[in-house]
Amino acid sequence: MIFEQLIDIFLLAFLAVISIAIVRIRNVLTAVMLFGIYSLVSASLFMLLDAADVAFTEAAVGAGISTILMLATLSLVGRDNEKPLVKKKISFLPLIIVLVTGATLVYGIVDLPPFGAADNPAQTHVAPRYIFQSMSEIDVPNLVTAVLASYRGFDTLGEVVVIFTAGIGVLLLIGGRRREEENTDE
Amino acid sequence: MILTSAALAILVTMTLAITRALLGPTIYDRILAVNMFGTKTVLLIAVIAAIAGRGDYLDIALVYAMINFIAIIAVMKYFEYGSLGHAGDDAAPDHTGENQEGK
């Protein structure tokens, strides 16, 4: 559909402009703000690709938590005001390496099956079974939930353990510090 | 047709918001631009939901609105108090002095 392609072009152009701006800008806070916009744009792209759960995670983590985390970091380490852009001479070796790597990746895209085609490996391997038999096998109306919670239940359990451990770590780091401060205040 | 033109208008507004975020002389311009961009994302998703005929996308648009709100609140709190752990009401004088030095 032409209209969706138009939106795609707009959003991808936004991404390119914002990333260049993030690299070029000298104010850290502005960069944090632009990171937020970047996350929102990529979340919109995921929405256009029908990946609602990925878009949801991107918005929550990218635009929500990382912005707040970066601000918290800035408030701890302090921020310098705008440093002038130091003019360095362009070093060509990294540029060439990056260009060659990018060209190789683009060359690799040529072999990929067309986007969204019905006979792609992704559509013919286990997807038909998920689509046609998950209702009778698992009886969960949402396909994604059925796959995540049942077919890949063990995998999801591992992910939950990882997130739980990370949460405990963060609580120990932040909570322990705050209690110490309260003690010194009293 | 009206949905298409609405989406186009939203995209143009997003472009303007990004322009303001890039040019904005003060940090407040940029914060406002980010906030507005978030709002436009919510609207864009709502329009896409209407075009694609998928009402469940509207829930995601709502969640985006909330995330946007929380992020902006955090940013404003950082600017007001210089830190995020500040409770806000009981502004201890030594704390604020510290933070002003930090700025």
PDB file of C-alpha atoms in Angstrom:
ATOM      1  CA  MET A   1       0.000   0.000   0.000  1.00  0.00           C
ATOM      2  CA  ILE A   2       1.420   3.329  -1.100  1.00  0.00           C
ATOM      3  CA  PHE A   3       0.145   5.223   1.897  1.00  0.00           C
ATOM      4  CA  GLU A   4       1.935   2.991   4.399  1.00  0.00           C
ATOM      5  CA  GLN A   5       5.097   3.310   2.365  1.00  0.00           C
ATOM      6  CA  LEU A   6       4.756   7.078   2.581  1.00  0.00           C
ATOM      7  CA  ILE A   7       4.519   6.904   6.379  1.00  0.00           C
ATOM      8  CA  ASP A   8       7.500   4.533   6.409  1.00  0.00           C
ATOM      9  CA  ILE A   9       9.566   6.956   4.359  1.00  0.00           C
ATOM     10  CA  PHE A  10       8.646   9.846   6.647  1.00  0.00           C
ATOM     11  CA  LEU A  11       9.493   7.921   9.809  1.00  0.00           C
ATOM     12  CA  LEU A  12      12.771   6.521   8.462  1.00  0.00           C
ATOM     13  CA  ALA A  13      13.788  10.018   7.386  1.00  0.00           C
ATOM     14  CA  PHE A  14      12.990  11.216  10.914  1.00  0.00           C
ATOM     15  CA  LEU A  15      15.233   8.457  12.295  1.00  0.00           C
ATOM     16  CA  ALA A  16      18.132   9.439  10.056  1.00  0.00           C
ATOM     17  CA  VAL A  17      17.816  13.153  10.878  1.00  0.00           C
ATOM     18  CA  ILE A  18      17.554  12.512  14.610  1.00  0.00           C
ATOM     19  CA  SER A  19      20.527  10.156  14.736  1.00  0.00           C
ATOM     20  CA  ILE A  20      22.740  12.611  12.909  1.00  0.00           C
ATOM     21  CA  ALA A  21      21.550  15.362  15.249  1.00  0.00           C
ATOM     22  CA  ILE A  22      22.304  13.216  18.315  1.00  0.00           C
ATOM     23  CA  VAL A  23      25.838  12.644  17.093  1.00  0.00           C
ATOM     24  CA  ARG A  24      26.408  16.296  16.248  1.00  0.00           C
ATOM     25  CA  ILE A  25      24.805  17.961  19.239  1.00  0.00           C
ATOM     26  CA  ARG A  26      27.029  19.096  22.110  1.00  0.00           C
ATOM     27  CA  ASN A  27      24.441  19.409  24.870  1.00  0.00           C
ATOM     28  CA  VAL A  28      23.879  16.138  26.746  1.00  0.00           C
ATOM     29  CA  LEU A  29      20.366  17.016  27.859  1.00  0.00           C
ATOM     30  CA  THR A  30      19.278  17.782  24.325  1.00  0.00           C
ATOM     31  CA  ALA A  31      20.684  14.436  23.260  1.00  0.00           C
ATOM     32  CA  VAL A  32      18.568  12.743  25.946  1.00  0.00           C
ATOM     33  CA  MET A  33      15.482  14.549  24.642  1.00  0.00           C
ATOM     34  CA  LEU A  34      16.283  13.463  21.098  1.00  0.00           C
ATOM     35  CA  PHE A  35      16.752   9.868  22.274  1.00  0.00           C
ATOM     36  CA  GLY A  36      13.151  10.039  23.498  1.00  0.00           C
ATOM     37  CA  ILE A  37      11.947  11.172  20.079  1.00  0.00           C
ATOM     38  CA  TYR A  38      14.040   8.459  18.423  1.00  0.00           C
ATOM     39  CA  SER A  39      12.372   5.790  20.541  1.00  0.00           C
ATOM     40  CA  LEU A  40       8.912   7.093  19.746  1.00  0.00           C
ATOM     41  CA  VAL A  41       9.654   7.054  16.014  1.00  0.00           C
ATOM     42  CA  SER A  42      10.998   3.515  16.099  1.00  0.00           C
ATOM     43  CA  ALA A  43       8.006   2.439  18.166  1.00  0.00           C
ATOM     44  CA  SER A  44       5.733   3.885  15.466  1.00  0.00           C
ATOM     45  CA  LEU A  45       7.689   1.906  12.861  1.00  0.00           C
ATOM     46  CA  PHE A  46       7.162  -1.289  14.858  1.00  0.00           C
ATOM     47  CA  MET A  47       3.460  -0.464  15.029  1.00  0.00           C
ATOM     48  CA  LEU A  48       3.377  -0.160  11.241  1.00  0.00           C
ATOM     49  CA  LEU A  49       4.995  -3.600  11.025  1.00  0.00           C
ATOM     50  CA  ASP A  50       2.128  -5.016  13.143  1.00  0.00           C
ATOM     51  CA  ALA A  51       4.493  -5.795  16.014  1.00  0.00           C
ATOM     52  CA  ALA A  52       2.399  -4.201  18.707  1.00  0.00           C
ATOM     53  CA  ASP A  53       4.150  -5.877  21.639  1.00  0.00           C
ATOM     54  CA  VAL A  54       7.605  -4.883  20.410  1.00  0.00           C
ATOM     55  CA  ALA A  55       6.386  -1.323  19.875  1.00  0.00           C
ATOM     56  CA  PHE A  56       4.982  -1.346  23.361  1.00  0.00           C
ATOM     57  CA  THR A  57       8.302  -2.456  24.849  1.00  0.00           C
ATOM     58  CA  GLU A  58      10.218   0.074  22.780  1.00  0.00           C
ATOM     59  CA  ALA A  59       8.022   2.926  23.972  1.00  0.00           C
ATOM     60  CA  ALA A  60       8.105   1.836  27.607  1.00  0.00           C
ATOM     61  CA  VAL A  61      11.832   1.132  27.745  1.00  0.00           C
ATOM     62  CA  GLY A  62      13.172   3.555  25.157  1.00  0.00           C
ATOM     63  CA  ALA A  63      11.031   6.622  25.679  1.00  0.00           C
ATOM     64  CA  GLY A  64      10.041   6.017  29.278  1.00  0.00           C
ATOM     65  CA  ILE A  65      12.629   4.267  31.411  1.00  0.00           C
ATOM     66  CA  SER A  66      15.822   5.124  29.521  1.00  0.00           C
ATOM     67  CA  THR A  67      14.990   8.817  29.446  1.00  0.00           C
ATOM     68  CA  ILE A  68      14.445   8.778  33.194  1.00  0.00           C
ATOM     69  CA  LEU A  69      17.548   6.647  33.779  1.00  0.00           C
ATOM     70  CA  MET A  70      19.717   8.981  31.736  1.00  0.00           C
ATOM     71  CA  LEU A  71      18.315  12.002  33.559  1.00  0.00           C
ATOM     72  CA  ALA A  72      19.001  10.301  36.884  1.00  0.00           C
ATOM     73  CA  THR A  73      22.557   9.610  35.754  1.00  0.00           C
ATOM     74  CA  LEU A  74      22.959  13.225  34.683  1.00  0.00           C
ATOM     75  CA  SER A  75      21.682  14.429  38.031  1.00  0.00           C
ATOM     76  CA  LEU A  76      24.272  12.231  39.769  1.00  0.00           C
ATOM     77  CA  VAL A  77      27.320  12.993  37.656  1.00  0.00           C
ATOM     78  CA  GLY A  78      26.379  16.569  36.846  1.00  0.00           C
ATOM     79  CA  ARG A  79      26.359  17.955  33.369  1.00  0.00           C
ATOM     80  CA  ASP A  80      28.745  20.265  31.650  1.00  0.00           C
ATOM     81  CA  ASN A  81      27.408  23.078  29.606  1.00  0.00           C
ATOM     82  CA  GLU A  82      27.829  22.948  25.879  1.00  0.00           C
ATOM     83  CA  LYS A  83      31.349  22.122  24.945  1.00  0.00           C
ATOM     84  CA  PRO A  84      32.455  23.564  21.662  1.00  0.00           C
ATOM     85  CA  LEU A  85      32.842  21.072  18.862  1.00  0.00           C
ATOM     86  CA  VAL A  86      36.523  20.248  18.567  1.00  0.00           C
ATOM     87  CA  LYS A  87      37.567  20.180  14.966  1.00  0.00           C
ATOM     88  CA  LYS A  88      39.451  16.990  14.382  1.00  0.00           C
ATOM     89  CA  LYS A  89      40.826  15.968  11.096  1.00  0.00           C
ATOM     90  CA  ILE A  90      38.794  13.206   9.525  1.00  0.00           C
ATOM     91  CA  SER A  91      40.443   9.835   9.967  1.00  0.00           C
ATOM     92  CA  PHE A  92      39.760   7.758   6.895  1.00  0.00           C
ATOM     93  CA  LEU A  93      40.437   4.220   8.117  1.00  0.00           C
ATOM     94  CA  PRO A  94      37.363   3.982  10.431  1.00  0.00           C
ATOM     95  CA  LEU A  95      35.238   5.622   7.745  1.00  0.00           C
ATOM     96  CA  ILE A  96      36.333   3.042   5.175  1.00  0.00           C
ATOM     97  CA  ILE A  97      35.752   0.161   7.594  1.00  0.00           C
ATOM     98  CA  VAL A  98      32.250   1.416   8.385  1.00  0.00           C
ATOM     99  CA  LEU A  99      31.418   1.918   4.715  1.00  0.00           C
ATOM    100  CA  VAL A 100      32.694  -1.547   3.751  1.00  0.00           C
ATOM    101  CA  THR A 101      30.751  -3.173   6.595  1.00  0.00           C
ATOM    102  CA  GLY A 102      27.600  -1.312   5.608  1.00  0.00           C
ATOM    103  CA  ALA A 103      28.026  -2.264   1.964  1.00  0.00           C
ATOM    104  CA  THR A 104      28.494  -5.920   2.964  1.00  0.00           C
ATOM    105  CA  LEU A 105      25.302  -5.835   5.019  1.00  0.00           C
ATOM    106  CA  VAL A 106      23.350  -4.258   2.175  1.00  0.00           C
ATOM    107  CA  TYR A 107      24.802  -6.883  -0.177  1.00  0.00           C
ATOM    108  CA  GLY A 108      23.554  -9.564   2.226  1.00  0.00           C
ATOM    109  CA  ILE A 109      20.013  -8.156   2.020  1.00  0.00           C
ATOM    110  CA  VAL A 110      19.838  -9.109  -1.663  1.00  0.00           C
ATOM    111  CA  ASP A 111      19.469 -12.780  -0.779  1.00  0.00           C
ATOM    112  CA  LEU A 112      16.577 -12.213   1.622  1.00  0.00           C
ATOM    113  CA  PRO A 113      13.132 -13.418   0.544  1.00  0.00           C
ATOM    114  CA  PRO A 114      10.689 -10.602  -0.267  1.00  0.00           C
ATOM    115  CA  PHE A 115       9.120  -8.881   2.725  1.00  0.00           C
ATOM    116  CA  GLY A 116       5.853 -10.455   3.803  1.00  0.00           C
ATOM    117  CA  ALA A 117       5.716 -13.069   1.034  1.00  0.00           C
ATOM    118  CA  ALA A 118       3.545 -16.078   1.847  1.00  0.00           C
ATOM    119  CA  ASP A 119       6.200 -18.680   1.068  1.00  0.00           C
ATOM    120  CA  ASN A 120       8.910 -17.202   3.286  1.00  0.00           C
ATOM    121  CA  PRO A 121      10.597 -19.698   5.627  1.00  0.00           C
ATOM    122  CA  ALA A 122       9.226 -17.726   8.569  1.00  0.00           C
ATOM    123  CA  GLN A 123       5.698 -18.312   7.331  1.00  0.00           C
ATOM    124  CA  THR A 124       6.049 -21.988   6.421  1.00  0.00           C
ATOM    125  CA  HIS A 125       8.040 -23.508   9.289  1.00  0.00           C
ATOM    126  CA  VAL A 126       6.057 -23.583  12.555  1.00  0.00           C
ATOM    127  CA  ALA A 127       3.712 -20.660  11.957  1.00  0.00           C
ATOM    128  CA  PRO A 128       0.920 -22.737  10.334  1.00  0.00           C
ATOM    129  CA  ARG A 129       0.831 -25.015  13.333  1.00  0.00           C
ATOM    130  CA  TYR A 130       0.604 -22.032  15.691  1.00  0.00           C
ATOM    131  CA  ILE A 131      -2.140 -20.494  13.599  1.00  0.00           C
ATOM    132  CA  PHE A 132      -4.295 -23.553  13.000  1.00  0.00           C
ATOM    133  CA  GLN A 133      -3.773 -25.699  16.068  1.00  0.00           C
ATOM    134  CA  SER A 134      -3.017 -23.362  18.960  1.00  0.00           C
ATOM    135  CA  MET A 135      -6.740 -22.893  19.640  1.00  0.00           C
ATOM    136  CA  SER A 136      -7.359 -26.618  19.972  1.00  0.00           C
ATOM    137  CA  GLU A 137      -4.060 -27.346  21.707  1.00  0.00           C
ATOM    138  CA  ILE A 138      -3.860 -24.471  24.164  1.00  0.00           C
ATOM    139  CA  ASP A 139      -7.222 -22.715  23.995  1.00  0.00           C
ATOM    140  CA  VAL A 140      -5.838 -19.183  24.263  1.00  0.00           C
ATOM    141  CA  PRO A 141      -7.457 -16.793  21.768  1.00  0.00           C
ATOM    142  CA  ASN A 142      -4.387 -14.566  21.397  1.00  0.00           C
ATOM    143  CA  LEU A 143      -1.778 -16.228  19.209  1.00  0.00           C
ATOM    144  CA  VAL A 144       1.205 -14.313  20.591  1.00  0.00           C
ATOM    145  CA  THR A 145       0.201 -15.105  24.153  1.00  0.00           C
ATOM    146  CA  ALA A 146      -0.195 -18.768  23.257  1.00  0.00           C
ATOM    147  CA  VAL A 147       3.280 -18.908  21.741  1.00  0.00           C
ATOM    148  CA  LEU A 148       4.984 -16.958  24.537  1.00  0.00           C
ATOM    149  CA  ALA A 149       3.229 -18.548  27.475  1.00  0.00           C
ATOM    150  CA  SER A 150       2.891 -22.120  26.300  1.00  0.00           C
ATOM    151  CA  TYR A 151       4.930 -23.166  23.258  1.00  0.00           C
ATOM    152  CA  ARG A 152       7.911 -21.183  24.503  1.00  0.00           C
ATOM    153  CA  GLY A 153       6.958 -21.297  28.166  1.00  0.00           C
ATOM    154  CA  PHE A 154      10.359 -22.487  29.335  1.00  0.00           C
ATOM    155  CA  ASP A 155      12.083 -19.697  27.438  1.00  0.00           C
ATOM    156  CA  THR A 156       9.703 -17.156  28.929  1.00  0.00           C
ATOM    157  CA  LEU A 157      10.382 -18.540  32.399  1.00  0.00           C
ATOM    158  CA  GLY A 158      14.089 -17.916  31.850  1.00  0.00           C
ATOM    159  CA  GLU A 159      13.402 -14.356  30.717  1.00  0.00           C
ATOM    160  CA  VAL A 160      11.258 -13.693  33.759  1.00  0.00           C
ATOM    161  CA  VAL A 161      14.037 -14.982  36.014  1.00  0.00           C
ATOM    162  CA  VAL A 162      16.522 -12.661  34.319  1.00  0.00           C
ATOM    163  CA  ILE A 163      14.215  -9.655  34.701  1.00  0.00           C
ATOM    164  CA  PHE A 164      13.468 -10.582  38.298  1.00  0.00           C
ATOM    165  CA  THR A 165      17.186 -10.806  39.100  1.00  0.00           C
ATOM    166  CA  ALA A 166      17.823  -7.467  37.418  1.00  0.00           C
ATOM    167  CA  GLY A 167      14.984  -5.919  39.426  1.00  0.00           C
ATOM    168  CA  ILE A 168      16.431  -7.234  42.679  1.00  0.00           C
ATOM    169  CA  GLY A 169      19.842  -5.858  41.714  1.00  0.00           C
ATOM    170  CA  VAL A 170      18.442  -2.415  40.962  1.00  0.00           C
ATOM    171  CA  LEU A 171      16.443  -2.391  44.198  1.00  0.00           C
ATOM    172  CA  LEU A 172      19.542  -3.340  46.182  1.00  0.00           C
ATOM    173  CA  LEU A 173      21.589  -0.597  44.537  1.00  0.00           C
ATOM    174  CA  ILE A 174      19.027   2.198  44.849  1.00  0.00           C
ATOM    175  CA  GLY A 175      17.243   1.176  48.033  1.00  0.00           C
ATOM    176  CA  GLY A 176      20.437   0.532  49.986  1.00  0.00           C
ATOM    177  CA  ARG A 177      21.823   3.929  49.127  1.00  0.00           C
ATOM    178  CA  ARG A 178      18.687   5.802  50.116  1.00  0.00           C
ATOM    179  CA  ARG A 179      18.524   4.116  53.521  1.00  0.00           C
ATOM    180  CA  GLU A 180      22.108   5.112  54.195  1.00  0.00           C
ATOM    181  CA  GLU A 181      21.297   8.751  53.373  1.00  0.00           C
ATOM    182  CA  GLU A 182      18.318   8.737  55.695  1.00  0.00           C
ATOM    183  CA  ASN A 183      20.519   7.443  58.503  1.00  0.00           C
ATOM    184  CA  THR A 184      23.078  10.178  57.993  1.00  0.00           C
ATOM    185  CA  ASP A 185      20.306  12.779  57.944  1.00  0.00           C
ATOM    186  CA  GLU A 186      19.057  11.629  61.312  1.00  0.00           C
TER     187      GLU A 186
ATOM    188  CA  MET B   1      -9.660   9.806   2.425  1.00  0.00           C
ATOM    189  CA  ILE B   2     -10.113  12.009   5.444  1.00  0.00           C
ATOM    190  CA  LEU B   3      -7.979   9.595   7.463  1.00  0.00           C
ATOM    191  CA  THR B   4      -5.202   9.816   4.903  1.00  0.00           C
ATOM    192  CA  SER B   5      -5.167  13.588   4.977  1.00  0.00           C
ATOM    193  CA  ALA B   6      -5.246  13.505   8.785  1.00  0.00           C
ATOM    194  CA  ALA B   7      -2.212  11.215   8.805  1.00  0.00           C
ATOM    195  CA  LEU B   8      -0.417  13.490   6.355  1.00  0.00           C
ATOM    196  CA  ALA B   9      -1.162  16.517   8.530  1.00  0.00           C
ATOM    197  CA  ILE B  10       0.170  14.659  11.568  1.00  0.00           C
ATOM    198  CA  LEU B  11       3.348  13.749   9.709  1.00  0.00           C
ATOM    199  CA  VAL B  12       3.881  17.371   8.729  1.00  0.00           C
ATOM    200  CA  THR B  13       3.355  18.400  12.357  1.00  0.00           C
ATOM    201  CA  MET B  14       5.884  15.782  13.436  1.00  0.00           C
ATOM    202  CA  THR B  15       8.373  17.272  11.001  1.00  0.00           C
ATOM    203  CA  LEU B  16       7.790  20.707  12.481  1.00  0.00           C
ATOM    204  CA  ALA B  17       8.214  19.345  16.006  1.00  0.00           C
ATOM    205  CA  ILE B  18      11.513  17.704  15.072  1.00  0.00           C
ATOM    206  CA  THR B  19      12.654  20.948  13.489  1.00  0.00           C
ATOM    207  CA  ARG B  20      11.904  22.755  16.717  1.00  0.00           C
ATOM    208  CA  ALA B  21      13.688  20.074  18.748  1.00  0.00           C
ATOM    209  CA  LEU B  22      16.785  20.452  16.576  1.00  0.00           C
ATOM    210  CA  LEU B  23      16.790  24.234  16.329  1.00  0.00           C
ATOM    211  CA  GLY B  24      15.246  25.183  19.664  1.00  0.00           C
ATOM    212  CA  PRO B  25      17.468  27.757  21.299  1.00  0.00           C
ATOM    213  CA  THR B  26      16.516  26.888  24.885  1.00  0.00           C
ATOM    214  CA  ILE B  27      16.097  23.469  26.459  1.00  0.00           C
ATOM    215  CA  TYR B  28      12.438  24.245  27.141  1.00  0.00           C
ATOM    216  CA  ASP B  29      11.712  24.471  23.440  1.00  0.00           C
ATOM    217  CA  ARG B  30      13.164  21.014  23.057  1.00  0.00           C
ATOM    218  CA  ILE B  31      11.182  19.575  25.968  1.00  0.00           C
ATOM    219  CA  LEU B  32       8.014  21.003  24.487  1.00  0.00           C
ATOM    220  CA  ALA B  33       8.956  19.593  21.099  1.00  0.00           C
ATOM    221  CA  VAL B  34       9.497  16.120  22.571  1.00  0.00           C
ATOM    222  CA  ASN B  35       6.201  16.317  24.406  1.00  0.00           C
ATOM    223  CA  MET B  36       4.384  17.379  21.269  1.00  0.00           C
ATOM    224  CA  PHE B  37       6.113  14.686  19.248  1.00  0.00           C
ATOM    225  CA  GLY B  38       4.870  12.115  21.739  1.00  0.00           C
ATOM    226  CA  THR B  39       1.339  13.443  21.410  1.00  0.00           C
ATOM    227  CA  LYS B  40       1.594  13.286  17.618  1.00  0.00           C
ATOM    228  CA  THR B  41       2.814   9.689  17.866  1.00  0.00           C
ATOM    229  CA  VAL B  42      -0.296   8.855  19.866  1.00  0.00           C
ATOM    230  CA  LEU B  43      -2.463  10.512  17.216  1.00  0.00           C
ATOM    231  CA  LEU B  44      -0.609   8.800  14.372  1.00  0.00           C
ATOM    232  CA  ILE B  45      -1.128   5.391  15.965  1.00  0.00           C
ATOM    233  CA  ALA B  46      -4.806   6.202  16.457  1.00  0.00           C
ATOM    234  CA  VAL B  47      -5.143   7.140  12.783  1.00  0.00           C
ATOM    235  CA  ILE B  48      -3.268   4.000  11.711  1.00  0.00           C
ATOM    236  CA  ALA B  49      -5.622   1.989  13.919  1.00  0.00           C
ATOM    237  CA  ALA B  50      -8.597   3.585  12.169  1.00  0.00           C
ATOM    238  CA  ILE B  51      -7.105   2.978   8.714  1.00  0.00           C
ATOM    239  CA  ALA B  52      -6.166  -0.622   9.434  1.00  0.00           C
ATOM    240  CA  GLY B  53      -9.443  -1.184  11.244  1.00  0.00           C
ATOM    241  CA  ARG B  54      -7.746  -2.533  14.340  1.00  0.00           C
ATOM    242  CA  GLY B  55      -9.332  -1.110  17.447  1.00  0.00           C
ATOM    243  CA  ASP B  56      -6.864  -2.823  19.761  1.00  0.00           C
ATOM    244  CA  TYR B  57      -4.145  -0.407  18.636  1.00  0.00           C
ATOM    245  CA  LEU B  58      -5.995   2.314  20.506  1.00  0.00           C
ATOM    246  CA  ASP B  59      -4.950   0.716  23.802  1.00  0.00           C
ATOM    247  CA  ILE B  60      -1.330   1.093  22.779  1.00  0.00           C
ATOM    248  CA  ALA B  61      -1.954   4.727  21.863  1.00  0.00           C
ATOM    249  CA  LEU B  62      -3.325   5.270  25.368  1.00  0.00           C
ATOM    250  CA  VAL B  63      -0.281   3.631  26.947  1.00  0.00           C
ATOM    251  CA  TYR B  64       1.963   5.862  24.828  1.00  0.00           C
ATOM    252  CA  ALA B  65       0.143   8.895  26.154  1.00  0.00           C
ATOM    253  CA  MET B  66       0.842   7.760  29.711  1.00  0.00           C
ATOM    254  CA  ILE B  67       4.506   6.961  29.049  1.00  0.00           C
ATOM    255  CA  ASN B  68       4.947  10.340  27.421  1.00  0.00           C
ATOM    256  CA  PHE B  69       3.385  12.026  30.428  1.00  0.00           C
ATOM    257  CA  ILE B  70       5.622  10.191  32.914  1.00  0.00           C
ATOM    258  CA  ALA B  71       8.766  10.954  30.939  1.00  0.00           C
ATOM    259  CA  ILE B  72       7.938  14.654  30.710  1.00  0.00           C
ATOM    260  CA  ILE B  73       7.149  14.764  34.429  1.00  0.00           C
ATOM    261  CA  ALA B  74      10.557  13.219  35.139  1.00  0.00           C
ATOM    262  CA  VAL B  75      12.275  15.774  32.905  1.00  0.00           C
ATOM    263  CA  MET B  76      10.484  18.686  34.536  1.00  0.00           C
ATOM    264  CA  LYS B  77      11.308  17.339  37.987  1.00  0.00           C
ATOM    265  CA  TYR B  78      14.940  17.106  37.026  1.00  0.00           C
ATOM    266  CA  PHE B  79      14.892  20.730  35.956  1.00  0.00           C
ATOM    267  CA  GLU B  80      13.048  21.927  39.024  1.00  0.00           C
ATOM    268  CA  TYR B  81      15.089  20.101  41.650  1.00  0.00           C
ATOM    269  CA  GLY B  82      18.233  18.992  39.856  1.00  0.00           C
ATOM    270  CA  SER B  83      17.685  15.392  40.873  1.00  0.00           C
ATOM    271  CA  LEU B  84      15.021  12.727  40.528  1.00  0.00           C
ATOM    272  CA  GLY B  85      15.137  11.365  44.070  1.00  0.00           C
ATOM    273  CA  HIS B  86      13.853  14.634  45.495  1.00  0.00           C
ATOM    274  CA  ALA B  87      10.522  14.373  47.287  1.00  0.00           C
ATOM    275  CA  GLY B  88       9.546  17.925  46.301  1.00  0.00           C
ATOM    276  CA  ASP B  89       7.692  19.187  49.363  1.00  0.00           C
ATOM    277  CA  ASP B  90      10.312  19.108  52.106  1.00  0.00           C
ATOM    278  CA  ALA B  91      13.003  21.057  50.295  1.00  0.00           C
ATOM    279  CA  ALA B  92      15.971  20.907  52.623  1.00  0.00           C
ATOM    280  CA  PRO B  93      18.092  24.037  52.164  1.00  0.00           C
ATOM    281  CA  ASP B  94      21.414  22.200  52.094  1.00  0.00           C
ATOM    282  CA  HIS B  95      20.108  19.870  49.380  1.00  0.00           C
ATOM    283  CA  THR B  96      19.032  22.669  47.073  1.00  0.00           C
ATOM    284  CA  GLY B  97      22.324  24.442  47.649  1.00  0.00           C
ATOM    285  CA  GLU B  98      24.141  21.296  46.591  1.00  0.00           C
ATOM    286  CA  ASN B  99      22.078  20.996  43.470  1.00  0.00           C
ATOM    287  CA  GLN B 100      22.550  24.591  42.452  1.00  0.00           C
ATOM    288  CA  GLU B 101      26.265  24.045  42.679  1.00  0.00           C
ATOM    289  CA  GLY B 102      25.811  20.998  40.509  1.00  0.00           C
ATOM    290  CA  LYS B 103      24.109  23.073  37.873  1.00  0.00           C
TER     291      LYS B 103
END
